[in-house]
């Protein structure tokens, strides 16, 4: 066994990260080796810790280091509102905005006939169970505005109809967005949902 | 301490890798957490192993996992030729080409008056010591074709003049390169170094 096999193995694993290819993985590993003290060693420890402790929240599907995540256990979060998102990445994006003070439900994907993803695969039954259990009054469907996302939102709305208030995120022109760069669908949605200027 | 601090810490460390920013680091960490078994755990182990074992070769400055690197200890490599490169990344690039069968000397940078990098910082004394010790007959200066690279090559050539054969990599049109996309300097160098077609 060559003494460089461990470096080669590290490069191969790094190349499997999204956004890195073989060439940039080599560059990253070289950078890590140069900074073994301040960067590589802490990174190895952080990865080991996350690998050992990260798990999905049994309640909402968020990723954390406990069986029930921070958001579900926090007494600062309103229990009456659930924001349904496709993915943990979407939950993080909502949290960065810092505006939503309720709880989340992470589906873990969207319904897809092609990939044979049904409601059972998507934590939808768990969502339905949470409505009475947590005395939820509003479900905000914050799914992506894709075909699969809209289909999934429709399915969930159908299942929960009459039990809770159902809302979805507003569609329109993004803050800082330029009309010239927006697609027709967004402009149509923004025009249809136009508001009075007081 | 929030139970998510370890995930946040991992994102922050990942964002310090070249080619990754805060956003892509988050995406990478999310990907790693989803694949904790097949990817995150082996990656943590590989990083730990490299962090503990990677070191610079005492002879040539290459990075390996032993005090003297594979290339310096290999009996398949010619000892009479030394290829001088700026950086381990350049050594790896030469090795990928697989054409050079001698040994290397990694300077670890280039001379730079601005950054006050002198010959002592660059493993140049060690290079000079190696010439008689390894009975070197040819030194190939494979430094980058930048101002600092050329300056450094001149300095080394000056120091070794008369002791060994001194060569540098040929300059010209890259294989697969299109004239239209080449800079004037390269075209000039290629024209000046034009060869007879037999």
CSV table of C-alpha atoms in Angstrom, one decimal:
chain,number,residue,atom,x,y,z
A,1,UNK,CA,0.0,0.0,0.0
A,2,UNK,CA,1.4,3.4,-1.0
A,3,UNK,CA,1.8,5.8,1.8
A,4,UNK,CA,-0.2,8.3,-0.3
A,5,UNK,CA,-3.3,6.1,-0.4
A,6,UNK,CA,-4.9,8.0,2.5
A,7,UNK,CA,-4.6,11.3,0.6
A,8,UNK,CA,-5.9,9.8,-2.6
A,9,UNK,CA,-8.8,8.3,-0.7
A,10,UNK,CA,-9.6,11.7,0.8
A,11,UNK,CA,-9.6,13.4,-2.6
A,12,UNK,CA,-12.0,10.7,-4.0
A,13,UNK,CA,-14.4,11.3,-1.1
A,14,UNK,CA,-14.2,15.0,-1.4
A,15,UNK,CA,-14.9,14.8,-5.1
A,16,UNK,CA,-18.3,13.3,-4.2
A,17,UNK,CA,-19.5,16.6,-2.5
A,18,UNK,CA,-21.9,18.7,-4.5
A,19,UNK,CA,-20.1,21.6,-6.2
A,20,UNK,CA,-16.7,19.8,-6.2
A,21,UNK,CA,-15.3,17.7,-9.0
A,22,UNK,CA,-12.0,15.8,-9.1
A,23,UNK,CA,-9.9,18.9,-9.8
A,24,UNK,CA,-11.4,21.1,-7.2
A,25,UNK,CA,-11.4,18.3,-4.7
A,26,UNK,CA,-7.6,18.0,-5.2
A,27,UNK,CA,-7.3,21.7,-4.7
A,28,UNK,CA,-9.4,21.6,-1.5
A,29,UNK,CA,-7.4,18.6,-0.1
A,30,UNK,CA,-4.1,20.4,-0.8
A,31,UNK,CA,-5.5,23.5,1.0
A,32,UNK,CA,-6.6,21.3,3.9
A,33,UNK,CA,-3.2,19.6,4.1
A,34,UNK,CA,-1.4,23.0,4.1
A,35,UNK,CA,-3.7,24.0,7.0
A,36,UNK,CA,-3.9,20.7,8.8
A,37,UNK,CA,-3.6,22.4,12.2
A,38,UNK,CA,-6.2,25.2,12.0
A,39,UNK,CA,-8.6,23.6,9.4
A,40,UNK,CA,-8.2,19.9,8.6
A,41,UNK,CA,-8.1,18.6,12.1
A,42,UNK,CA,-11.1,20.6,13.4
A,43,UNK,CA,-13.0,19.7,10.2
A,44,UNK,CA,-12.3,16.0,10.8
A,45,UNK,CA,-13.6,16.3,14.4
A,46,UNK,CA,-16.7,18.3,13.3
A,47,UNK,CA,-17.5,15.7,10.7
A,48,UNK,CA,-17.1,12.9,13.1
A,49,UNK,CA,-19.3,14.7,15.7
A,50,UNK,CA,-22.1,15.4,13.1
A,51,UNK,CA,-21.8,11.9,11.7
A,52,UNK,CA,-22.4,10.4,15.1
A,53,UNK,CA,-25.0,12.8,16.3
A,54,UNK,CA,-27.1,14.1,13.4
A,55,UNK,CA,-30.5,12.6,13.0
A,56,UNK,CA,-34.0,13.5,11.7
A,57,UNK,CA,-36.4,14.9,14.2
A,58,UNK,CA,-39.0,12.3,14.9
A,59,UNK,CA,-41.7,14.9,15.0
A,60,UNK,CA,-41.0,17.2,12.0
A,61,UNK,CA,-38.2,15.7,10.0
A,62,UNK,CA,-35.8,18.6,10.6
A,63,UNK,CA,-32.1,17.7,11.0
A,64,UNK,CA,-30.6,18.1,14.5
A,65,UNK,CA,-28.6,16.3,17.0
A,66,UNK,CA,-31.5,15.1,19.3
A,67,UNK,CA,-34.5,12.9,18.7
A,68,UNK,CA,-36.7,15.9,18.8
A,69,UNK,CA,-35.2,19.0,17.2
A,70,UNK,CA,-34.6,22.5,18.8
A,71,UNK,CA,-37.6,24.0,17.0
A,72,UNK,CA,-40.1,21.4,18.1
A,73,UNK,CA,-38.9,21.6,21.7
A,74,UNK,CA,-38.5,25.4,21.9
A,75,UNK,CA,-41.2,27.0,24.0
A,76,UNK,CA,-40.6,30.3,22.1
A,77,UNK,CA,-42.2,28.9,19.0
A,78,UNK,CA,-45.9,29.1,18.4
A,79,UNK,CA,-47.5,25.6,18.3
A,80,UNK,CA,-50.6,26.6,16.3
A,81,UNK,CA,-48.8,27.1,13.0
A,82,UNK,CA,-47.0,24.6,10.9
A,83,UNK,CA,-45.0,25.6,7.9
A,84,UNK,CA,-44.7,22.6,5.4
A,85,UNK,CA,-41.4,22.5,3.4
A,86,UNK,CA,-40.0,20.0,1.0
A,87,UNK,CA,-36.5,19.8,2.4
A,88,UNK,CA,-34.3,20.7,5.3
A,89,UNK,CA,-32.6,23.2,3.0
A,90,UNK,CA,-35.9,25.0,2.6
A,91,UNK,CA,-36.4,25.0,6.4
A,92,UNK,CA,-32.9,26.6,6.8
A,93,UNK,CA,-33.8,29.2,4.2
A,94,UNK,CA,-37.0,30.1,6.1
A,95,UNK,CA,-35.1,30.3,9.4
A,96,UNK,CA,-32.5,32.6,7.8
A,97,UNK,CA,-35.4,35.0,7.0
A,98,UNK,CA,-36.2,34.8,10.7
A,99,UNK,CA,-39.8,35.8,10.2
A,100,UNK,CA,-41.7,32.6,10.9
A,101,UNK,CA,-42.2,31.8,14.6
A,102,UNK,CA,-44.2,28.6,14.4
A,103,UNK,CA,-43.0,25.0,13.8
A,104,UNK,CA,-42.1,23.2,10.6
A,105,UNK,CA,-42.9,19.9,8.9
A,106,UNK,CA,-40.3,18.6,6.5
A,107,UNK,CA,-41.8,16.3,3.9
A,108,UNK,CA,-38.5,15.1,2.6
A,109,UNK,CA,-39.4,15.5,-1.1
A,110,UNK,CA,-42.5,15.9,-3.3
A,111,UNK,CA,-45.1,13.4,-4.5
A,112,UNK,CA,-43.9,12.0,-7.8
A,113,UNK,CA,-45.6,9.3,-9.9
A,114,UNK,CA,-42.5,8.9,-12.0
A,115,UNK,CA,-40.3,8.2,-9.1
A,116,UNK,CA,-43.1,6.3,-7.3
A,117,UNK,CA,-43.0,8.6,-4.3
A,118,UNK,CA,-46.4,8.4,-2.5
A,119,UNK,CA,-47.7,10.1,0.6
A,120,UNK,CA,-46.3,7.4,2.9
A,121,UNK,CA,-42.8,8.1,1.7
A,122,UNK,CA,-43.2,11.8,2.5
A,123,UNK,CA,-44.1,12.1,6.2
A,124,UNK,CA,-47.6,13.2,5.2
A,125,UNK,CA,-49.4,10.8,7.6
A,126,UNK,CA,-47.2,12.3,10.4
A,127,UNK,CA,-48.3,15.8,9.4
A,128,UNK,CA,-52.0,14.8,9.5
A,129,UNK,CA,-51.4,13.3,13.0
A,130,UNK,CA,-49.8,16.5,14.2
A,131,UNK,CA,-52.9,18.7,13.4
A,132,UNK,CA,-55.0,17.5,16.4
A,133,UNK,CA,-52.0,16.5,18.6
A,134,UNK,CA,-50.5,20.0,18.5
A,135,UNK,CA,-53.8,21.9,18.2
A,136,UNK,CA,-52.7,23.4,14.9
A,137,UNK,CA,-54.9,26.1,13.4
A,138,UNK,CA,-52.9,27.0,10.3
A,139,UNK,CA,-50.8,25.1,7.8
A,140,UNK,CA,-48.6,27.2,5.6
A,141,UNK,CA,-47.6,25.3,2.4
A,142,UNK,CA,-44.2,26.6,1.6
A,143,UNK,CA,-43.4,24.1,-1.2
A,144,UNK,CA,-41.3,25.0,-4.1
A,145,UNK,CA,-43.2,26.5,-7.1
A,146,UNK,CA,-42.4,23.5,-9.3
A,147,UNK,CA,-44.9,21.1,-10.9
A,148,UNK,CA,-44.2,18.5,-8.3
A,149,UNK,CA,-44.3,21.0,-5.5
A,150,UNK,CA,-47.7,22.4,-6.6
A,151,UNK,CA,-49.1,18.9,-7.0
A,152,UNK,CA,-47.9,18.0,-3.5
A,153,UNK,CA,-49.4,21.2,-2.0
A,154,UNK,CA,-52.7,20.4,-3.7
A,155,UNK,CA,-52.7,16.8,-2.3
A,156,UNK,CA,-52.0,18.1,1.3
A,157,UNK,CA,-54.6,20.8,1.0
A,158,UNK,CA,-57.1,18.2,-0.1
A,159,UNK,CA,-56.3,16.0,2.9
A,160,UNK,CA,-56.5,18.8,5.4
A,161,UNK,CA,-59.4,20.7,4.0
A,162,UNK,CA,-61.9,21.8,6.7
A,163,UNK,CA,-59.6,20.9,9.6
A,164,UNK,CA,-57.2,23.9,9.5
A,165,UNK,CA,-56.7,27.2,7.8
A,166,UNK,CA,-54.6,26.5,4.7
A,167,UNK,CA,-52.3,29.1,3.2
A,168,UNK,CA,-49.4,29.3,0.8
A,169,UNK,CA,-46.5,31.7,0.3
A,170,UNK,CA,-47.4,34.8,-1.8
A,171,UNK,CA,-46.1,34.7,-5.4
A,172,UNK,CA,-44.8,37.9,-7.0
A,173,UNK,CA,-41.8,40.0,-7.9
A,174,UNK,CA,-38.8,39.2,-5.6
A,175,UNK,CA,-37.4,42.0,-3.5
A,176,UNK,CA,-34.6,43.6,-5.6
A,177,UNK,CA,-35.9,41.7,-8.7
A,178,UNK,CA,-36.0,43.4,-12.1
A,179,UNK,CA,-39.0,42.9,-14.3
A,180,UNK,CA,-36.8,42.5,-17.3
A,181,UNK,CA,-35.3,39.3,-15.8
A,182,UNK,CA,-38.5,37.7,-14.5
A,183,UNK,CA,-40.3,34.9,-16.3
A,184,UNK,CA,-43.8,35.4,-17.7
A,185,UNK,CA,-45.4,33.2,-15.1
A,186,UNK,CA,-44.1,35.3,-12.2
A,187,UNK,CA,-45.1,38.6,-13.9
A,188,UNK,CA,-48.6,37.1,-14.5
A,189,UNK,CA,-48.9,36.0,-10.8
A,190,UNK,CA,-47.6,39.4,-9.6
A,191,UNK,CA,-50.1,41.3,-11.7
A,192,UNK,CA,-53.0,39.1,-10.7
A,193,UNK,CA,-52.2,39.5,-7.1
A,194,UNK,CA,-51.6,43.3,-7.4
A,195,UNK,CA,-52.3,45.3,-4.3
A,196,UNK,CA,-53.7,48.8,-3.7
A,197,UNK,CA,-51.2,51.5,-2.8
A,198,UNK,CA,-52.6,53.2,0.2
B,1,UNK,CA,-25.6,25.3,23.8
B,2,UNK,CA,-28.0,24.6,21.0
B,3,UNK,CA,-27.9,21.0,19.8
B,4,UNK,CA,-27.4,22.3,16.3
B,5,UNK,CA,-24.1,24.0,17.1
B,6,UNK,CA,-22.1,21.1,15.8
B,7,UNK,CA,-23.9,21.3,12.4
B,8,UNK,CA,-23.3,25.1,12.3
B,9,UNK,CA,-19.7,24.6,13.2
B,10,UNK,CA,-19.3,22.1,10.4
B,11,UNK,CA,-20.9,24.5,7.9
B,12,UNK,CA,-18.5,27.3,9.0
B,13,UNK,CA,-15.4,25.1,8.6
B,14,UNK,CA,-16.6,23.8,5.2
B,15,UNK,CA,-17.1,27.4,4.0
B,16,UNK,CA,-13.4,28.0,4.4
B,17,UNK,CA,-12.6,25.4,1.7
B,18,UNK,CA,-11.5,26.9,-1.6
B,19,UNK,CA,-14.4,26.8,-4.1
B,20,UNK,CA,-17.0,26.7,-1.4
B,21,UNK,CA,-18.8,29.7,0.1
B,22,UNK,CA,-21.4,29.9,2.9
B,23,UNK,CA,-24.2,28.8,0.6
B,24,UNK,CA,-22.5,25.9,-1.1
B,25,UNK,CA,-21.0,24.8,2.3
B,26,UNK,CA,-24.6,24.5,3.6
B,27,UNK,CA,-25.6,22.5,0.6
B,28,UNK,CA,-22.6,20.3,1.0
B,29,UNK,CA,-23.2,19.7,4.7
B,30,UNK,CA,-26.9,18.9,4.0
B,31,UNK,CA,-25.7,16.4,1.4
B,32,UNK,CA,-23.2,14.9,3.9
B,33,UNK,CA,-25.9,14.6,6.6
B,34,UNK,CA,-28.2,12.8,4.2
B,35,UNK,CA,-25.4,10.4,3.3
B,36,UNK,CA,-23.9,10.1,6.8
B,37,UNK,CA,-23.3,6.4,6.5
B,38,UNK,CA,-21.7,6.1,3.0
B,39,UNK,CA,-20.0,9.5,2.8
B,40,UNK,CA,-19.8,11.6,6.0
B,41,UNK,CA,-18.4,9.0,8.2
B,42,UNK,CA,-15.7,7.7,5.9
B,43,UNK,CA,-14.8,11.4,5.1
B,44,UNK,CA,-14.4,12.2,8.8
B,45,UNK,CA,-12.1,9.1,9.1
B,46,UNK,CA,-10.1,10.0,6.0
B,47,UNK,CA,-9.6,13.6,7.2
B,48,UNK,CA,-8.5,12.4,10.6
B,49,UNK,CA,-6.1,10.0,9.1
B,50,UNK,CA,-4.6,12.6,6.7
B,51,UNK,CA,-4.5,15.2,9.5
B,52,UNK,CA,-2.5,12.8,11.6
B,53,UNK,CA,-0.2,11.5,9.0
B,54,UNK,CA,0.4,14.1,6.2
B,55,UNK,CA,3.7,15.8,6.3
B,56,UNK,CA,6.2,17.4,4.0
B,57,UNK,CA,9.0,15.2,2.6
B,58,UNK,CA,12.2,16.3,4.3
B,59,UNK,CA,14.1,15.8,1.1
B,60,UNK,CA,11.9,17.4,-1.6
B,61,UNK,CA,9.0,19.1,0.1
B,62,UNK,CA,6.3,16.8,-1.5
B,63,UNK,CA,3.4,15.9,0.7
B,64,UNK,CA,3.1,12.3,1.8
B,65,UNK,CA,2.5,10.3,4.9
B,66,UNK,CA,6.2,9.5,5.6
B,67,UNK,CA,9.2,11.5,6.5
B,68,UNK,CA,10.6,10.8,3.0
B,69,UNK,CA,8.0,10.7,0.3
B,70,UNK,CA,7.2,7.8,-2.1
B,71,UNK,CA,8.9,9.4,-5.0
B,72,UNK,CA,12.2,10.1,-3.2
B,73,UNK,CA,12.3,6.5,-1.8
B,74,UNK,CA,11.2,4.8,-5.1
B,75,UNK,CA,14.0,2.9,-6.8
B,76,UNK,CA,12.1,3.2,-10.1
B,77,UNK,CA,12.7,6.9,-10.3
B,78,UNK,CA,15.9,8.2,-11.9
B,79,UNK,CA,18.1,10.0,-9.4
B,80,UNK,CA,20.0,12.2,-11.9
B,81,UNK,CA,17.1,14.5,-12.8
B,82,UNK,CA,15.3,16.9,-10.5
B,83,UNK,CA,12.2,18.8,-11.6
B,84,UNK,CA,11.7,22.0,-9.6
B,85,UNK,CA,8.1,23.0,-9.1
B,86,UNK,CA,6.5,25.8,-7.1
B,87,UNK,CA,3.9,23.8,-5.3
B,88,UNK,CA,2.7,20.3,-4.5
B,89,UNK,CA,-0.3,20.9,-6.8
B,90,UNK,CA,2.2,21.4,-9.7
B,91,UNK,CA,4.0,18.2,-8.7
B,92,UNK,CA,0.6,16.4,-8.8
B,93,UNK,CA,-0.1,17.9,-12.3
B,94,UNK,CA,3.3,16.6,-13.6
B,95,UNK,CA,2.6,13.2,-12.1
B,96,UNK,CA,-0.8,13.0,-13.7
B,97,UNK,CA,1.0,13.5,-17.1
B,98,UNK,CA,3.1,10.5,-16.1
B,99,UNK,CA,6.0,11.4,-18.4
B,100,UNK,CA,8.6,12.5,-15.9
B,101,UNK,CA,10.6,9.7,-14.3
B,102,UNK,CA,13.0,11.6,-12.1
B,103,UNK,CA,12.6,13.2,-8.8
B,104,UNK,CA,11.1,16.5,-7.7
B,105,UNK,CA,11.9,19.5,-5.6
B,106,UNK,CA,9.0,21.5,-4.3
B,107,UNK,CA,10.0,25.1,-3.6
B,108,UNK,CA,6.8,26.0,-1.7
B,109,UNK,CA,6.3,29.3,-3.5
B,110,UNK,CA,8.3,31.8,-5.5
B,111,UNK,CA,10.7,34.5,-4.6
B,112,UNK,CA,8.9,37.7,-3.9
B,113,UNK,CA,10.3,41.0,-2.8
B,114,UNK,CA,6.9,42.3,-2.0
B,115,UNK,CA,6.0,39.4,0.4
B,116,UNK,CA,9.6,39.2,1.5
B,117,UNK,CA,10.1,35.6,0.4
B,118,UNK,CA,13.8,35.0,0.0
B,119,UNK,CA,15.7,31.8,-1.0
B,120,UNK,CA,15.8,30.6,2.6
B,121,UNK,CA,12.0,30.5,2.8
B,122,UNK,CA,11.9,28.5,-0.4
B,123,UNK,CA,13.9,25.3,0.2
B,124,UNK,CA,16.4,26.6,-2.4
B,125,UNK,CA,19.4,25.8,-0.1
B,126,UNK,CA,18.1,22.2,0.2
B,127,UNK,CA,18.0,22.1,-3.6
B,128,UNK,CA,21.6,23.2,-3.9
B,129,UNK,CA,22.6,20.5,-1.3
B,130,UNK,CA,20.8,17.8,-3.3
B,131,UNK,CA,22.8,18.4,-6.5
B,132,UNK,CA,26.1,16.7,-5.3
B,133,UNK,CA,24.3,14.4,-2.8
B,134,UNK,CA,22.2,12.8,-5.4
B,135,UNK,CA,24.6,13.1,-8.3
B,136,UNK,CA,22.1,15.3,-10.2
B,137,UNK,CA,23.0,16.0,-13.8
B,138,UNK,CA,19.9,17.9,-14.9
B,139,UNK,CA,17.6,20.4,-13.2
B,140,UNK,CA,14.3,21.0,-15.0
B,141,UNK,CA,12.8,24.3,-13.9
B,142,UNK,CA,9.0,23.7,-14.2
B,143,UNK,CA,8.0,26.9,-12.6
B,144,UNK,CA,4.8,28.7,-13.6
B,145,UNK,CA,5.2,31.2,-16.4
B,146,UNK,CA,4.4,34.2,-14.1
B,147,UNK,CA,6.6,37.1,-13.3
B,148,UNK,CA,7.5,35.7,-9.9
B,149,UNK,CA,8.0,32.2,-11.4
B,150,UNK,CA,10.3,33.4,-14.1
B,151,UNK,CA,12.3,35.5,-11.5
B,152,UNK,CA,12.7,32.5,-9.3
B,153,UNK,CA,13.8,30.3,-12.2
B,154,UNK,CA,16.4,32.9,-13.1
B,155,UNK,CA,17.7,33.0,-9.6
B,156,UNK,CA,18.0,29.2,-9.3
B,157,UNK,CA,19.6,29.0,-12.8
B,158,UNK,CA,22.1,31.6,-11.6
B,159,UNK,CA,23.0,29.6,-8.4
B,160,UNK,CA,23.3,26.3,-10.2
B,161,UNK,CA,25.1,27.5,-13.4
B,162,UNK,CA,28.0,25.3,-14.4
B,163,UNK,CA,27.1,22.6,-11.9
B,164,UNK,CA,24.3,20.8,-13.8
B,165,UNK,CA,22.4,20.9,-17.1
B,166,UNK,CA,19.6,23.5,-16.6
B,167,UNK,CA,16.4,23.2,-18.7
B,168,UNK,CA,12.9,24.6,-18.6
B,169,UNK,CA,9.6,23.5,-19.9
B,170,UNK,CA,8.9,24.4,-23.6
B,171,UNK,CA,6.5,27.3,-24.2
B,172,UNK,CA,4.0,27.2,-27.0
B,173,UNK,CA,0.5,26.4,-28.1
B,174,UNK,CA,-1.2,24.0,-25.7
B,175,UNK,CA,-2.4,20.7,-27.2
B,176,UNK,CA,-6.0,21.3,-28.3
B,177,UNK,CA,-5.5,25.0,-27.9
B,178,UNK,CA,-7.0,27.4,-30.4
B,179,UNK,CA,-4.9,30.3,-31.6
B,180,UNK,CA,-7.9,32.7,-31.4
B,181,UNK,CA,-8.0,32.2,-27.6
B,182,UNK,CA,-4.3,32.4,-26.9
B,183,UNK,CA,-2.6,35.6,-25.6
B,184,UNK,CA,0.0,37.4,-27.6
B,185,UNK,CA,2.9,36.3,-25.4
B,186,UNK,CA,2.1,32.6,-26.0
B,187,UNK,CA,1.8,33.1,-29.7
B,188,UNK,CA,5.1,35.0,-29.8
B,189,UNK,CA,6.8,32.3,-27.8
B,190,UNK,CA,5.4,29.6,-30.0
B,191,UNK,CA,6.4,31.4,-33.2
B,192,UNK,CA,10.0,32.0,-31.9
B,193,UNK,CA,10.3,28.4,-30.9
B,194,UNK,CA,8.9,27.1,-34.2
B,195,UNK,CA,10.1,23.7,-35.3
B,196,UNK,CA,10.9,22.2,-38.7
B,197,UNK,CA,8.2,19.8,-40.0
B,198,UNK,CA,10.2,16.8,-41.1
